[in-house]
DNA sequence: GAAGATTGACTTCTCAATCTTT
DNA sequence: AAAGATTGAGAAGTCAATCTTC
């Protein structure tokens, strides 16, 4: 701690409190926008997109829990709901019968496609359009330090990639 | 939307997804650190600090709900718990007997004081120390655009201010 | 009737315990 | 016994309905 004087306002602490507020505020607005458009919520989108990007559109539940930052038991229940909606299915692993995969269904892929244009607009509206190019660079440089090391073959991407 | 090509990766969208992940990841680490130190959680800290900064250490529940971004009913229950722990108390307004205030207690103020050094260390450890000065400036410039207009008499401040 | 706050019913998350397979 | 996933019990949030006061 470089600064022992409590009266001095540390800009990084201000940034942290703004970070918390903005996450809550913008997250609510975007989820409300998605709901009123009748498309996927951010949570479901995140799970299904993670599957879409994985080899064979499938992932071990364990792995999925780490990617979407939810507890194991929380994931089991989230997967239950998404599976009941038909957007993914579970498959038991053949080699290791303890483990299960979540696999994206055709309906799930379709839901991603329907959601993305709406989500994209909402991200821009409530978040992106207020950011200058320099701010975007700077934010990315900082936030990426707090991200898990990405698989080199799977670059970061939020939207749906068309077939080339 | 300036860009109609879905294949083009928009940096702002990447920043949004990093923003979500980092919030979840760092928030968990900090809350775990607070819990293992036996001090207030971020939620409780946020409520009590908001009271501490308000005139007479009190605020209408309605107002409080807006500041901490929680639904009215959610706030009622959160306040119930904090009140049961003795860190604040409710007071009925005399002029308008529909309304209630939440008022910080001595115990609540003490809890803020105990929590802050721990919280400060955790913010630095998991968030602040990874941020350059330029990044802090840049982040603040962007995030403050998404914050509600501050009362001029109450500047943004996260920690506990000592009496001058 | 409208405003402020609370309550009931429901949803979703978490931890700890459990079950199955290795 | 350990790993992977699920289940039970409990905590905490939301919406819609309700109660009190203006």
Tab-separated table of N, CA and C in Angstrom, chain A:
chain	number	residue	atom	x	y	z
A	1	UNK	N	0.866	-1.196	0.000
A	1	UNK	CA	0.000	0.000	0.000
A	1	UNK	C	0.889	1.228	0.000
A	2	UNK	N	0.853	1.990	-1.067
A	2	UNK	CA	1.785	3.105	-1.176
A	2	UNK	C	1.365	4.278	-0.295
A	3	UNK	N	0.056	4.333	-0.025
A	3	UNK	CA	-0.483	5.531	0.598
A	3	UNK	C	-1.121	5.184	1.938
A	4	UNK	N	-0.552	5.738	2.985
A	4	UNK	CA	-1.063	5.385	4.301
A	4	UNK	C	-2.085	6.394	4.822
A	5	UNK	N	-2.295	7.469	4.054
A	5	UNK	CA	-3.224	8.498	4.506
A	5	UNK	C	-4.640	8.187	4.033
A	6	UNK	N	-5.523	7.895	4.991
A	6	UNK	CA	-6.891	7.511	4.632
A	6	UNK	C	-7.669	8.645	3.986
A	7	UNK	N	-7.242	9.868	4.217
A	7	UNK	CA	-7.984	10.988	3.660
A	7	UNK	C	-7.742	11.174	2.176
A	8	UNK	N	-6.619	10.717	1.702
A	8	UNK	CA	-6.340	10.816	0.287
A	8	UNK	C	-7.256	9.877	-0.484
A	9	UNK	N	-7.945	10.435	-1.474
A	9	UNK	CA	-8.836	9.611	-2.276
A	9	UNK	C	-8.015	8.889	-3.330
A	10	UNK	N	-8.075	7.573	-3.307
A	10	UNK	CA	-7.342	6.771	-4.272
A	10	UNK	C	-8.237	6.569	-5.489
A	11	UNK	N	-7.759	6.995	-6.642
A	11	UNK	CA	-8.562	6.897	-7.859
A	11	UNK	C	-8.961	5.456	-8.151
A	12	UNK	N	-8.074	4.503	-7.850
A	12	UNK	CA	-8.391	3.110	-8.145
A	12	UNK	C	-9.562	2.597	-7.317
A	13	UNK	N	-9.698	3.149	-6.134
A	13	UNK	CA	-10.834	2.751	-5.308
A	13	UNK	C	-12.131	3.331	-5.847
A	14	UNK	N	-12.048	4.556	-6.335
A	14	UNK	CA	-13.224	5.154	-6.978
A	14	UNK	C	-13.622	4.319	-8.191
A	15	UNK	N	-12.607	3.930	-8.966
A	15	UNK	CA	-12.877	3.122	-10.156
A	15	UNK	C	-13.563	1.817	-9.757
A	16	UNK	N	-13.110	1.209	-8.670
A	16	UNK	CA	-13.734	-0.036	-8.240
A	16	UNK	C	-15.213	0.174	-7.904
A	17	UNK	N	-15.535	1.230	-7.197
A	17	UNK	CA	-16.944	1.427	-6.838
A	17	UNK	C	-17.782	1.777	-8.064
A	18	UNK	N	-17.188	2.501	-9.002
A	18	UNK	CA	-17.907	2.754	-10.251
A	18	UNK	C	-18.106	1.465	-11.038
A	19	UNK	N	-17.094	0.654	-11.027
A	19	UNK	CA	-17.151	-0.635	-11.726
A	19	UNK	C	-18.335	-1.455	-11.209
A	20	UNK	N	-18.490	-1.509	-9.897
A	20	UNK	CA	-19.597	-2.261	-9.308
A	20	UNK	C	-20.949	-1.686	-9.716
A	21	UNK	N	-21.061	-0.378	-9.606
A	21	UNK	CA	-22.348	0.252	-9.914
A	21	UNK	C	-22.698	0.073	-11.385
A	22	UNK	N	-21.737	0.323	-12.250
A	22	UNK	CA	-22.005	0.243	-13.687
A	22	UNK	C	-22.352	-1.186	-14.087
A	23	UNK	N	-21.689	-2.161	-13.501
A	23	UNK	CA	-22.041	-3.533	-13.828
A	23	UNK	C	-23.500	-3.811	-13.495
A	24	UNK	N	-23.913	-3.410	-12.297
A	24	UNK	CA	-25.287	-3.663	-11.881
A	24	UNK	C	-26.273	-2.902	-12.757
A	25	UNK	N	-25.967	-1.652	-12.998
A	25	UNK	CA	-26.886	-0.793	-13.738
A	25	UNK	C	-27.030	-1.219	-15.195
A	26	UNK	N	-25.905	-1.376	-15.878
A	26	UNK	CA	-25.950	-1.741	-17.293
A	26	UNK	C	-26.460	-3.173	-17.455
A	27	UNK	N	-26.051	-4.064	-16.576
A	27	UNK	CA	-26.526	-5.439	-16.635
A	27	UNK	C	-28.044	-5.522	-16.559
A	28	UNK	N	-28.619	-4.738	-15.662
A	28	UNK	CA	-30.069	-4.723	-15.558
A	28	UNK	C	-30.734	-4.209	-16.817
A	29	UNK	N	-30.198	-3.130	-17.355
A	29	UNK	CA	-30.806	-2.555	-18.550
A	29	UNK	C	-30.743	-3.523	-19.727
A	30	UNK	N	-29.583	-4.180	-19.867
A	30	UNK	CA	-29.449	-5.092	-21.003
A	30	UNK	C	-30.341	-6.319	-20.815
A	31	UNK	N	-30.393	-6.866	-19.608
A	31	UNK	CA	-31.253	-8.026	-19.396
A	31	UNK	C	-32.726	-7.663	-19.587
A	32	UNK	N	-33.098	-6.461	-19.189
A	32	UNK	CA	-34.481	-6.023	-19.415
A	32	UNK	C	-34.771	-5.915	-20.911
A	33	UNK	N	-33.810	-5.394	-21.659
A	33	UNK	CA	-33.976	-5.279	-23.102
A	33	UNK	C	-34.096	-6.634	-23.774
A	34	UNK	N	-33.284	-7.583	-23.345
A	34	UNK	CA	-33.346	-8.933	-23.904
A	34	UNK	C	-34.695	-9.578	-23.590
A	35	UNK	N	-35.137	-9.419	-22.331
A	35	UNK	CA	-36.410	-10.028	-21.933
A	35	UNK	C	-37.569	-9.442	-22.730
A	36	UNK	N	-37.556	-8.129	-22.924
A	36	UNK	CA	-38.696	-7.532	-23.612
A	36	UNK	C	-38.667	-7.858	-25.103
A	37	UNK	N	-37.496	-8.242	-25.619
A	37	UNK	CA	-37.436	-8.696	-27.008
A	37	UNK	C	-37.743	-10.184	-27.130
A	38	UNK	N	-37.910	-10.846	-25.988
A	38	UNK	CA	-38.252	-12.266	-26.005
A	38	UNK	C	-37.128	-13.176	-26.457
A	39	UNK	N	-35.874	-12.749	-26.211
A	39	UNK	CA	-34.738	-13.599	-26.573
A	39	UNK	C	-34.019	-14.088	-25.309
A	40	UNK	N	-32.882	-14.755	-25.497
A	40	UNK	CA	-32.151	-15.341	-24.381
A	40	UNK	C	-31.665	-14.295	-23.381
A	41	UNK	N	-31.569	-14.662	-22.123
A	41	UNK	CA	-30.930	-13.813	-21.118
A	41	UNK	C	-29.414	-13.877	-21.297
A	42	UNK	N	-28.705	-12.970	-20.644
A	42	UNK	CA	-27.244	-12.979	-20.734
A	42	UNK	C	-26.665	-14.299	-20.232
A	43	UNK	N	-27.227	-14.847	-19.155
A	43	UNK	CA	-26.711	-16.099	-18.604
A	43	UNK	C	-26.811	-17.257	-19.596
A	44	UNK	N	-27.993	-17.396	-20.127
A	44	UNK	CA	-28.197	-18.476	-21.093
A	44	UNK	C	-27.346	-18.258	-22.338
A	45	UNK	N	-27.297	-17.024	-22.815
A	45	UNK	CA	-26.476	-16.713	-23.981
A	45	UNK	C	-25.037	-17.117	-23.725
A	46	UNK	N	-24.549	-16.804	-22.544
A	46	UNK	CA	-23.163	-17.080	-22.192
A	46	UNK	C	-22.876	-18.583	-22.224
A	47	UNK	N	-23.763	-19.357	-21.644
A	47	UNK	CA	-23.588	-20.811	-21.646
A	47	UNK	C	-23.619	-21.361	-23.064
A	48	UNK	N	-24.620	-20.965	-23.827
A	48	UNK	CA	-24.777	-21.527	-25.170
A	48	UNK	C	-23.661	-21.074	-26.094
A	49	UNK	N	-23.223	-19.823	-25.952
A	49	UNK	CA	-22.129	-19.347	-26.794
A	49	UNK	C	-20.838	-20.082	-26.466
A	50	UNK	N	-20.622	-20.355	-25.196
A	50	UNK	CA	-19.435	-21.111	-24.805
A	50	UNK	C	-19.443	-22.493	-25.471
A	51	UNK	N	-20.610	-23.116	-25.508
A	51	UNK	CA	-20.719	-24.408	-26.195
A	51	UNK	C	-20.480	-24.252	-27.691
A	52	UNK	N	-21.054	-23.214	-28.263
A	52	UNK	CA	-20.952	-23.005	-29.708
A	52	UNK	C	-19.493	-22.908	-30.139
A	53	UNK	N	-18.665	-22.355	-29.248
A	53	UNK	CA	-17.258	-22.148	-29.590
A	53	UNK	C	-16.382	-23.359	-29.306
A	54	UNK	N	-16.960	-24.364	-28.640
A	54	UNK	CA	-16.144	-25.504	-28.243
A	54	UNK	C	-16.152	-26.567	-29.336
A	55	UNK	N	-15.094	-27.389	-29.374
A	55	UNK	CA	-15.013	-28.432	-30.392
A	55	UNK	C	-16.246	-29.331	-30.334
A	56	UNK	N	-16.855	-29.596	-31.467
A	56	UNK	CA	-18.061	-30.422	-31.551
A	56	UNK	C	-19.251	-29.826	-30.802
A	57	UNK	N	-19.148	-28.560	-30.501
A	57	UNK	CA	-20.248	-27.893	-29.774
A	57	UNK	C	-20.574	-28.580	-28.460
A	58	UNK	N	-19.556	-29.078	-27.793
A	58	UNK	CA	-19.793	-29.770	-26.528
A	58	UNK	C	-18.691	-29.459	-25.534
A	59	UNK	N	-19.010	-29.577	-24.249
A	59	UNK	CA	-18.041	-29.261	-23.202
A	59	UNK	C	-18.410	-30.043	-21.945
A	60	UNK	N	-17.376	-30.452	-21.187
A	60	UNK	CA	-17.622	-31.089	-19.892
A	60	UNK	C	-18.250	-30.078	-18.953
A	61	UNK	N	-19.150	-30.537	-18.108
A	61	UNK	CA	-19.840	-29.631	-17.197
A	61	UNK	C	-18.854	-28.911	-16.286
A	62	UNK	N	-17.865	-29.639	-15.832
A	62	UNK	CA	-16.820	-29.062	-15.014
A	62	UNK	C	-16.163	-27.853	-15.679
A	63	UNK	N	-15.806	-28.037	-16.916
A	63	UNK	CA	-15.151	-27.004	-17.701
A	63	UNK	C	-16.090	-25.805	-17.888
A	64	UNK	N	-17.330	-26.117	-18.170
A	64	UNK	CA	-18.339	-25.083	-18.388
A	64	UNK	C	-18.522	-24.231	-17.135
A	65	UNK	N	-18.528	-24.881	-15.972
A	65	UNK	CA	-18.696	-24.143	-14.718
A	65	UNK	C	-17.577	-23.117	-14.531
A	66	UNK	N	-16.359	-23.495	-14.897
A	66	UNK	CA	-15.248	-22.551	-14.776
A	66	UNK	C	-15.385	-21.388	-15.748
A	67	UNK	N	-15.839	-21.668	-16.931
A	67	UNK	CA	-15.926	-20.628	-17.947
A	67	UNK	C	-16.996	-19.595	-17.597
A	68	UNK	N	-18.134	-20.056	-17.078
A	68	UNK	CA	-19.200	-19.098	-16.808
A	68	UNK	C	-19.234	-18.680	-15.347
A	69	UNK	N	-18.221	-19.097	-14.581
A	69	UNK	CA	-18.078	-18.663	-13.186
A	69	UNK	C	-19.331	-18.881	-12.366
A	70	UNK	N	-19.680	-20.129	-12.203
A	70	UNK	CA	-20.813	-20.494	-11.378
A	70	UNK	C	-20.380	-21.745	-10.613
A	71	UNK	N	-21.013	-21.992	-9.457
A	71	UNK	CA	-20.650	-23.181	-8.699
A	71	UNK	C	-21.118	-24.434	-9.433
A	72	UNK	N	-20.548	-25.575	-9.071
A	72	UNK	CA	-20.935	-26.821	-9.736
A	72	UNK	C	-22.422	-27.094	-9.598
A	73	UNK	N	-22.915	-26.929	-8.360
A	73	UNK	CA	-24.336	-27.217	-8.148
A	73	UNK	C	-25.206	-26.197	-8.878
A	74	UNK	N	-24.749	-24.949	-8.891
A	74	UNK	CA	-25.491	-23.934	-9.628
A	74	UNK	C	-25.563	-24.276	-11.107
A	75	UNK	N	-24.459	-24.788	-11.629
A	75	UNK	CA	-24.450	-25.136	-13.047
A	75	UNK	C	-25.410	-26.280	-13.346
A	76	UNK	N	-25.405	-27.296	-12.471
A	76	UNK	CA	-26.318	-28.420	-12.678
A	76	UNK	C	-27.741	-27.914	-12.880
A	77	UNK	N	-28.135	-26.957	-12.055
A	77	UNK	CA	-29.517	-26.476	-12.138
A	77	UNK	C	-29.753	-25.569	-13.329
A	78	UNK	N	-28.744	-24.766	-13.664
A	78	UNK	CA	-28.859	-23.922	-14.854
A	78	UNK	C	-28.995	-24.795	-16.101
A	79	UNK	N	-28.155	-25.835	-16.160
A	79	UNK	CA	-28.208	-26.764	-17.296
A	79	UNK	C	-29.549	-27.483	-17.355
A	80	UNK	N	-30.078	-27.850	-16.196
A	80	UNK	CA	-31.409	-28.468	-16.150
A	80	UNK	C	-32.432	-27.622	-16.900
A	81	UNK	N	-32.432	-26.325	-16.578
A	81	UNK	CA	-33.440	-25.439	-17.171
A	81	UNK	C	-33.235	-25.271	-18.668
A	82	UNK	N	-31.974	-25.076	-19.056
A	82	UNK	CA	-31.714	-24.868	-20.490
A	82	UNK	C	-32.018	-26.147	-21.265
A	83	UNK	N	-31.737	-27.293	-20.626
A	83	UNK	CA	-32.035	-28.566	-21.287
A	83	UNK	C	-33.546	-28.748	-21.422
A	84	UNK	N	-34.272	-28.377	-20.365
A	84	UNK	CA	-35.742	-28.501	-20.418
A	84	UNK	C	-36.314	-27.632	-21.534
A	85	UNK	N	-35.627	-26.525	-21.834
A	85	UNK	CA	-36.079	-25.656	-22.922
A	85	UNK	C	-35.629	-26.189	-24.283
A	86	UNK	N	-34.840	-27.265	-24.280
A	86	UNK	CA	-34.442	-27.900	-25.536
A	86	UNK	C	-33.262	-27.254	-26.240
A	87	UNK	N	-32.545	-26.355	-25.567
A	87	UNK	CA	-31.470	-25.625	-26.239
A	87	UNK	C	-30.113	-26.307	-26.104
A	88	UNK	N	-30.032	-27.280	-25.198
A	88	UNK	CA	-28.854	-28.138	-25.145
A	88	UNK	C	-29.300	-29.500	-24.641
A	89	UNK	N	-28.420	-30.480	-24.738
A	89	UNK	CA	-28.730	-31.782	-24.137
A	89	UNK	C	-27.493	-32.308	-23.432
A	90	UNK	N	-27.732	-33.171	-22.435
A	90	UNK	CA	-26.613	-33.810	-21.743
A	90	UNK	C	-26.249	-35.088	-22.481
A	91	UNK	N	-24.944	-35.373	-22.475
A	91	UNK	CA	-24.511	-36.676	-22.988
A	91	UNK	C	-23.487	-37.258	-22.045
A	92	UNK	N	-23.710	-38.491	-21.654
A	92	UNK	CA	-22.758	-39.182	-20.794
A	92	UNK	C	-21.496	-39.483	-21.589
A	93	UNK	N	-20.332	-39.302	-20.955
A	93	UNK	CA	-19.091	-39.648	-21.634
A	93	UNK	C	-18.948	-41.162	-21.714
A	94	UNK	N	-18.421	-41.656	-22.842
A	94	UNK	CA	-18.307	-43.104	-23.024
A	94	UNK	C	-17.090	-43.638	-22.294
A	95	UNK	N	-15.959	-42.917	-22.402
A	95	UNK	CA	-14.731	-43.361	-21.729
A	95	UNK	C	-14.882	-43.290	-20.212
A	96	UNK	N	-15.290	-42.131	-19.722
A	96	UNK	CA	-15.364	-41.920	-18.279
A	96	UNK	C	-16.823	-41.682	-17.910
A	97	UNK	N	-17.486	-42.725	-17.414
A	97	UNK	CA	-18.931	-42.626	-17.255
A	97	UNK	C	-19.343	-41.799	-16.041
A	98	UNK	N	-18.342	-41.264	-15.302
A	98	UNK	CA	-18.712	-40.296	-14.273
A	98	UNK	C	-19.095	-38.969	-14.914
A	99	UNK	N	-18.418	-38.624	-15.976
A	99	UNK	CA	-18.512	-37.284	-16.549
A	99	UNK	C	-19.653	-37.117	-17.534
A	100	UNK	N	-20.120	-35.900	-17.697
A	100	UNK	CA	-21.166	-35.605	-18.665
A	100	UNK	C	-20.744	-34.415	-19.517
A	101	UNK	N	-21.244	-34.383	-20.741
A	101	UNK	CA	-21.070	-33.240	-21.618
A	101	UNK	C	-22.385	-32.478	-21.723
A	102	UNK	N	-22.277	-31.201	-21.933
A	102	UNK	CA	-23.419	-30.437	-22.417
A	102	UNK	C	-23.187	-30.210	-23.900
A	103	UNK	N	-24.195	-30.489	-24.702
A	103	UNK	CA	-24.071	-30.377	-26.154
A	103	UNK	C	-25.130	-29.422	-26.682
A	104	UNK	N	-24.692	-28.494	-27.519
A	104	UNK	CA	-25.611	-27.528	-28.125
A	104	UNK	C	-26.544	-28.239	-29.103
A	105	UNK	N	-27.835	-27.930	-29.046
A	105	UNK	CA	-28.774	-28.487	-30.027
A	105	UNK	C	-28.971	-27.504	-31.175
A	106	UNK	N	-29.641	-27.961	-32.220
A	106	UNK	CA	-29.965	-27.077	-33.342
A	106	UNK	C	-30.797	-25.894	-32.867
A	107	UNK	N	-31.749	-26.182	-31.980
A	107	UNK	CA	-32.592	-25.116	-31.425
A	107	UNK	C	-31.739	-24.110	-30.643
A	108	UNK	N	-30.758	-24.622	-29.912
A	108	UNK	CA	-29.877	-23.736	-29.166
A	108	UNK	C	-29.089	-22.816	-30.078
A	109	UNK	N	-28.563	-23.389	-31.158
A	109	UNK	CA	-27.806	-22.578	-32.120
A	109	UNK	C	-28.709	-21.525	-32.746
A	110	UNK	N	-29.953	-21.908	-33.028
A	110	UNK	CA	-30.900	-20.958	-33.614
A	110	UNK	C	-31.184	-19.818	-32.630
A	111	UNK	N	-31.330	-20.163	-31.348
A	111	UNK	CA	-31.611	-19.139	-30.333
A	111	UNK	C	-30.448	-18.162	-30.225
A	112	UNK	N	-29.230	-18.660	-30.347
A	112	UNK	CA	-28.070	-17.763	-30.341
A	112	UNK	C	-28.171	-16.773	-31.494
A	113	UNK	N	-28.535	-17.288	-32.657
A	113	UNK	CA	-28.625	-16.426	-33.831
A	113	UNK	C	-29.696	-15.362	-33.700
A	114	UNK	N	-30.799	-15.719	-33.055
A	114	UNK	CA	-31.880	-14.743	-32.869
A	114	UNK	C	-31.504	-13.694	-31.831
A	115	UNK	N	-30.767	-14.148	-30.816
A	115	UNK	CA	-30.447	-13.246	-29.714
A	115	UNK	C	-29.368	-12.230	-30.078
A	116	UNK	N	-28.389	-12.669	-30.842
A	116	UNK	CA	-27.208	-11.825	-31.031
A	116	UNK	C	-27.495	-10.421	-31.572
A	117	UNK	N	-28.325	-10.256	-32.609
A	117	UNK	CA	-28.553	-8.893	-33.100
A	117	UNK	C	-29.134	-7.976	-32.025
A	118	UNK	N	-30.017	-8.522	-31.204
A	118	UNK	CA	-30.601	-7.728	-30.123
A	118	UNK	C	-29.542	-7.400	-29.082
A	119	UNK	N	-28.802	-8.415	-28.681
A	119	UNK	CA	-27.761	-8.239	-27.670
A	119	UNK	C	-26.721	-7.228	-28.150
A	120	UNK	N	-26.332	-7.370	-29.398
A	120	UNK	CA	-25.333	-6.466	-29.970
A	120	UNK	C	-25.805	-5.016	-29.884
A	121	UNK	N	-27.054	-4.778	-30.240
A	121	UNK	CA	-27.595	-3.426	-30.194
A	121	UNK	C	-27.607	-2.906	-28.758
A	122	UNK	N	-28.000	-3.751	-27.824
A	122	UNK	CA	-28.086	-3.319	-26.427
A	122	UNK	C	-26.710	-3.024	-25.837
A	123	UNK	N	-25.717	-3.838	-26.176
A	123	UNK	CA	-24.354	-3.577	-25.694
A	123	UNK	C	-23.890	-2.213	-26.197
A	124	UNK	N	-24.148	-1.975	-27.465
A	124	UNK	CA	-23.731	-0.689	-28.031
A	124	UNK	C	-24.461	0.472	-27.350
A	125	UNK	N	-25.762	0.319	-27.255
A	125	UNK	CA	-26.638	1.369	-26.711
A	125	UNK	C	-26.262	1.753	-25.281
A	126	UNK	N	-26.053	0.743	-24.436
A	126	UNK	CA	-25.912	1.007	-23.005
A	126	UNK	C	-24.457	1.029	-22.538
A	127	UNK	N	-23.535	0.684	-23.426
A	127	UNK	CA	-22.154	0.522	-22.975
A	127	UNK	C	-21.163	1.024	-24.025
A	128	UNK	N	-21.143	0.387	-25.175
A	128	UNK	CA	-20.099	0.623	-26.155
A	128	UNK	C	-20.040	2.032	-26.713
A	129	UNK	N	-21.203	2.625	-26.936
A	129	UNK	CA	-21.189	3.907	-27.627
A	129	UNK	C	-20.640	5.028	-26.753
A	130	UNK	N	-20.525	4.771	-25.453
A	130	UNK	CA	-20.003	5.794	-24.561
A	130	UNK	C	-18.491	5.702	-24.390
A	131	UNK	N	-17.883	4.769	-25.113
A	131	UNK	CA	-16.451	4.494	-24.940
A	131	UNK	C	-15.679	4.991	-26.153
A	132	UNK	N	-14.651	5.806	-25.911
A	132	UNK	CA	-13.806	6.227	-27.029
A	132	UNK	C	-12.900	5.066	-27.443
A	133	UNK	N	-12.269	5.206	-28.602
A	133	UNK	CA	-11.348	4.165	-29.039
A	133	UNK	C	-10.218	3.964	-28.039
A	134	UNK	N	-9.682	5.058	-27.537
A	134	UNK	CA	-8.587	4.930	-26.564
A	134	UNK	C	-9.060	4.245	-25.286
A	135	UNK	N	-10.241	4.611	-24.854
A	135	UNK	CA	-10.765	3.985	-23.642
A	135	UNK	C	-10.976	2.489	-23.854
A	136	UNK	N	-11.444	2.122	-25.031
A	136	UNK	CA	-11.642	0.703	-25.318
A	136	UNK	C	-10.306	-0.045	-25.275
A	137	UNK	N	-9.297	0.532	-25.882
A	137	UNK	CA	-7.963	-0.085	-25.856
A	137	UNK	C	-7.453	-0.235	-24.428
A	138	UNK	N	-7.615	0.839	-23.687
A	138	UNK	CA	-7.081	0.886	-22.340
A	138	UNK	C	-7.809	-0.112	-21.429
A	139	UNK	N	-9.134	-0.130	-21.531
A	139	UNK	CA	-9.923	-1.070	-20.752
A	139	UNK	C	-9.560	-2.509	-21.094
A	140	UNK	N	-9.420	-2.775	-22.372
A	140	UNK	CA	-9.076	-4.131	-22.796
A	140	UNK	C	-7.708	-4.542	-22.255
A	141	UNK	N	-6.754	-3.603	-22.320
A	141	UNK	CA	-5.405	-3.904	-21.827
A	141	UNK	C	-5.450	-4.265	-20.345
A	142	UNK	N	-6.258	-3.547	-19.596
A	142	UNK	CA	-6.362	-3.829	-18.169
A	142	UNK	C	-7.154	-5.109	-17.895
A	143	UNK	N	-8.350	-5.206	-18.429
A	143	UNK	CA	-9.223	-6.341	-18.102
A	143	UNK	C	-8.625	-7.666	-18.546
A	144	UNK	N	-7.927	-7.657	-19.661
A	144	UNK	CA	-7.390	-8.923	-20.149
A	144	UNK	C	-6.339	-9.489	-19.198
A	145	UNK	N	-5.759	-8.614	-18.359
A	145	UNK	CA	-4.814	-9.123	-17.359
A	145	UNK	C	-5.517	-9.949	-16.289
A	146	UNK	N	-6.810	-9.727	-16.143
A	146	UNK	CA	-7.581	-10.438	-15.127
A	146	UNK	C	-8.358	-11.613	-15.699
A	147	UNK	N	-8.125	-11.891	-16.977
A	147	UNK	CA	-8.824	-13.003	-17.618
A	147	UNK	C	-7.955	-14.254	-17.582
A	148	UNK	N	-8.588	-15.433	-17.595
A	148	UNK	CA	-7.807	-16.668	-17.696
A	148	UNK	C	-7.114	-16.714	-19.050
A	149	UNK	N	-5.964	-17.350	-19.075
A	149	UNK	CA	-5.218	-17.452	-20.327
A	149	UNK	C	-6.079	-18.120	-21.393
A	150	UNK	N	-6.259	-17.467	-22.539
A	150	UNK	CA	-7.122	-18.049	-23.570
A	150	UNK	C	-6.411	-19.153	-24.326
A	151	UNK	N	-7.177	-20.127	-24.785
A	151	UNK	CA	-6.635	-21.131	-25.685
A	151	UNK	C	-6.246	-20.419	-26.977
A	152	UNK	N	-4.991	-20.611	-27.441
A	152	UNK	CA	-4.536	-19.875	-28.625
A	152	UNK	C	-5.421	-20.116	-29.844
A	153	UNK	N	-5.987	-21.329	-29.951
A	153	UNK	CA	-6.809	-21.644	-31.121
A	153	UNK	C	-8.203	-21.028	-31.052
A	154	UNK	N	-8.569	-20.513	-29.870
A	154	UNK	CA	-9.920	-19.979	-29.702
A	154	UNK	C	-9.875	-18.509	-29.292
A	155	UNK	N	-9.714	-17.620	-30.259
A	155	UNK	CA	-9.612	-16.208	-29.888
A	155	UNK	C	-10.916	-15.710	-29.270
A	156	UNK	N	-10.808	-14.659	-28.478
A	156	UNK	CA	-11.965	-14.084	-27.821
A	156	UNK	C	-12.915	-13.511	-28.864
A	157	UNK	N	-14.186	-13.826	-28.732
A	157	UNK	CA	-15.172	-13.279	-29.650
A	157	UNK	C	-16.545	-13.423	-29.019
A	158	UNK	N	-17.320	-12.361	-29.078
A	158	UNK	CA	-18.601	-12.378	-28.395
A	158	UNK	C	-19.741	-12.769	-29.305
A	159	UNK	N	-19.691	-12.408	-30.571
A	159	UNK	CA	-20.812	-12.628	-31.472
A	159	UNK	C	-20.761	-13.971	-32.165
A	160	UNK	N	-21.627	-14.140	-33.132
A	160	UNK	CA	-21.704	-15.383	-33.892
A	160	UNK	C	-20.873	-15.217	-35.154
A	161	UNK	N	-19.989	-16.132	-35.382
A	161	UNK	CA	-19.155	-16.051	-36.584
A	161	UNK	C	-19.856	-16.763	-37.741
A	162	UNK	N	-19.978	-16.066	-38.848
A	162	UNK	CA	-20.513	-16.716	-40.045
A	162	UNK	C	-19.489	-17.681	-40.617
A	163	UNK	N	-19.978	-18.653	-41.302
A	163	UNK	CA	-19.059	-19.535	-42.036
A	163	UNK	C	-18.310	-18.696	-43.063
A	164	UNK	N	-16.993	-18.833	-43.133
A	164	UNK	CA	-16.210	-17.992	-44.066
A	164	UNK	C	-16.566	-18.327	-45.514
